[in-house]
XYZ file of C-alpha atoms in Angstrom:
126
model
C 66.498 -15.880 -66.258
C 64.633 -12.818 -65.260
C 61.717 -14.870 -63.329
C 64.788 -17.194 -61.636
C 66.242 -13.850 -60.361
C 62.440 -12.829 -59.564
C 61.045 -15.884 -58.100
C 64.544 -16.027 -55.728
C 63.944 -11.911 -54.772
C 59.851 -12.856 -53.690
C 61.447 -15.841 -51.712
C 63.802 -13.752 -49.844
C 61.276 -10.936 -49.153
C 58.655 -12.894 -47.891
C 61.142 -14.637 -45.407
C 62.383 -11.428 -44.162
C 58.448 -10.551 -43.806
C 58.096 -13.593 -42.369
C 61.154 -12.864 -39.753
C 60.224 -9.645 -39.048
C 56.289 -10.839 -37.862
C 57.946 -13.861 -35.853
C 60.085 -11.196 -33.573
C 56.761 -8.730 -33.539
C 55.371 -11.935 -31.984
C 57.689 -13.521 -29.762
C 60.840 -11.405 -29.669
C 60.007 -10.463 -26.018
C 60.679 -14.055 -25.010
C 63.893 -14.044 -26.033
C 67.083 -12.901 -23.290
C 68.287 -8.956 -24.190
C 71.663 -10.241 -25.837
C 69.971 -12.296 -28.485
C 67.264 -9.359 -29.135
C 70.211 -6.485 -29.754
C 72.038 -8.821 -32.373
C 69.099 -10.024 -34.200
C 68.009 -6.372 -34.423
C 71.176 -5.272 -35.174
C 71.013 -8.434 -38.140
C 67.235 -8.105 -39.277
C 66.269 -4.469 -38.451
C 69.161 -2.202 -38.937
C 71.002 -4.878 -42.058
C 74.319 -4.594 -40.156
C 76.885 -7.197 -41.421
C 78.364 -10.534 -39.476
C 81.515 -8.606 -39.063
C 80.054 -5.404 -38.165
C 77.818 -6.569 -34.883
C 80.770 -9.102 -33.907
C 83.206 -6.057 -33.782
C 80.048 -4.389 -31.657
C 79.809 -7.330 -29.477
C 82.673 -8.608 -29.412
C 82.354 -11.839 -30.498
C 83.045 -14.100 -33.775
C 81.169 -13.821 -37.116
C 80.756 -17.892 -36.779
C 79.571 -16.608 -32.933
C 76.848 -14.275 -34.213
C 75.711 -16.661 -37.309
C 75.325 -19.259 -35.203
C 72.967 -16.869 -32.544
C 71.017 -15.904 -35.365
C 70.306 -19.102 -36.908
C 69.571 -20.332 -33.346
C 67.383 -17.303 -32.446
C 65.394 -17.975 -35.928
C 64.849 -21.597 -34.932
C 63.760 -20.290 -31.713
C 61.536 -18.671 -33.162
C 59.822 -20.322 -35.811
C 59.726 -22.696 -32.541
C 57.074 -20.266 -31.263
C 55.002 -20.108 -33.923
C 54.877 -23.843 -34.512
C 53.702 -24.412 -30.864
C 51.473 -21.511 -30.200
C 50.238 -21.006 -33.711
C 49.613 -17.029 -32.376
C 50.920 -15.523 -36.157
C 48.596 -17.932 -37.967
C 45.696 -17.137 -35.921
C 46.310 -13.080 -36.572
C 46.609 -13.373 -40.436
C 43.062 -15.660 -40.609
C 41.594 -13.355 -38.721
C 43.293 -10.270 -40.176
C 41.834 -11.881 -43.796
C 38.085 -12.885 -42.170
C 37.938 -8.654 -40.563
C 38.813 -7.722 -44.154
C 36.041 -10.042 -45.900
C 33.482 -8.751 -43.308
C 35.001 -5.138 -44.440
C 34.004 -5.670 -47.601
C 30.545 -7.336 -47.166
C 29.337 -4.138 -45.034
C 30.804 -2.459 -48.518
C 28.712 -4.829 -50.367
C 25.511 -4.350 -48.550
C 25.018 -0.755 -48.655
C 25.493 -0.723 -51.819
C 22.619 -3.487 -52.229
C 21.015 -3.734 -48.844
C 21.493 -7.928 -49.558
C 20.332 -9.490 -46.374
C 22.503 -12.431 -46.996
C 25.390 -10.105 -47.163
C 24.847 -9.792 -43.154
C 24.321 -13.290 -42.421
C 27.677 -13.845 -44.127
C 28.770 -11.130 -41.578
C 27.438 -12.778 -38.580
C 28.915 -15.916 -40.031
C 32.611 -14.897 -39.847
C 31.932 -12.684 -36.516
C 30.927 -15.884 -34.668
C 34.096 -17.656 -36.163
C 36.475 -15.024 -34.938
C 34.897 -15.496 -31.488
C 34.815 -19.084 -31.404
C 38.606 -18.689 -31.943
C 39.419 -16.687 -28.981
């Protein structure tokens, strides 16, 4: 029962990771009134009730913005790809960050052609 409860906590923090990156990315596309309530929702954990009573609007009125501003954009990220493209890169910088590690510790030429390697593939991407 404890790895159910476990599993379902991991599932629910890596979505709100996952929310959180998608508004880092693209929350400036969105119009001002849908970026105060999903802040007000994702940031600063406020209730349905509470940012209707703020806004005032419905709880079914702010669900629905949030479920439409999360479709939005996950809508972003399936076009433009721009989140995926950060965390490869983000994980190829950190292998090259540990190959410089690597080499001065053993001065292993191939050590820097692996280095070059994932340099060139970071540029090719951009």
């Amino acid at each position: 029962m404890a790895y159910v409860i476990f599993k379902y906590v991991a599932g629910v923090m890596e979505r709100i990771v996952e929310q959180n990156l998608l508004y880092d990315f693209y929350g400036e596309l969105l119009n001002d009134h849908q970026k105060k309530i999903y802040e007000d929702a994702i940031y600063n954990d406020l209730s349905l009730s509470e940012i209707a009573d703020e806004y005032g609007i419905s709880r079914q009125g702010v669900h629905d913005l949030i479920k439409r501003v999360t479709k939005t954009l996950d809508g972003y990220e399936a076009k433009l790809h721009l989140i995926q493209k950060f965390l490869e890169t983000k994980d190829k910088v950190s292998k090259i960050d540990s190959l410089v590690d690597d080499y001065m510790e053993s001065q292993d030429i191939s050590d820097i052609h692996e280095i070059k390697k994932l340099s060139n593939e970071i540029l090719e991407e951009f």
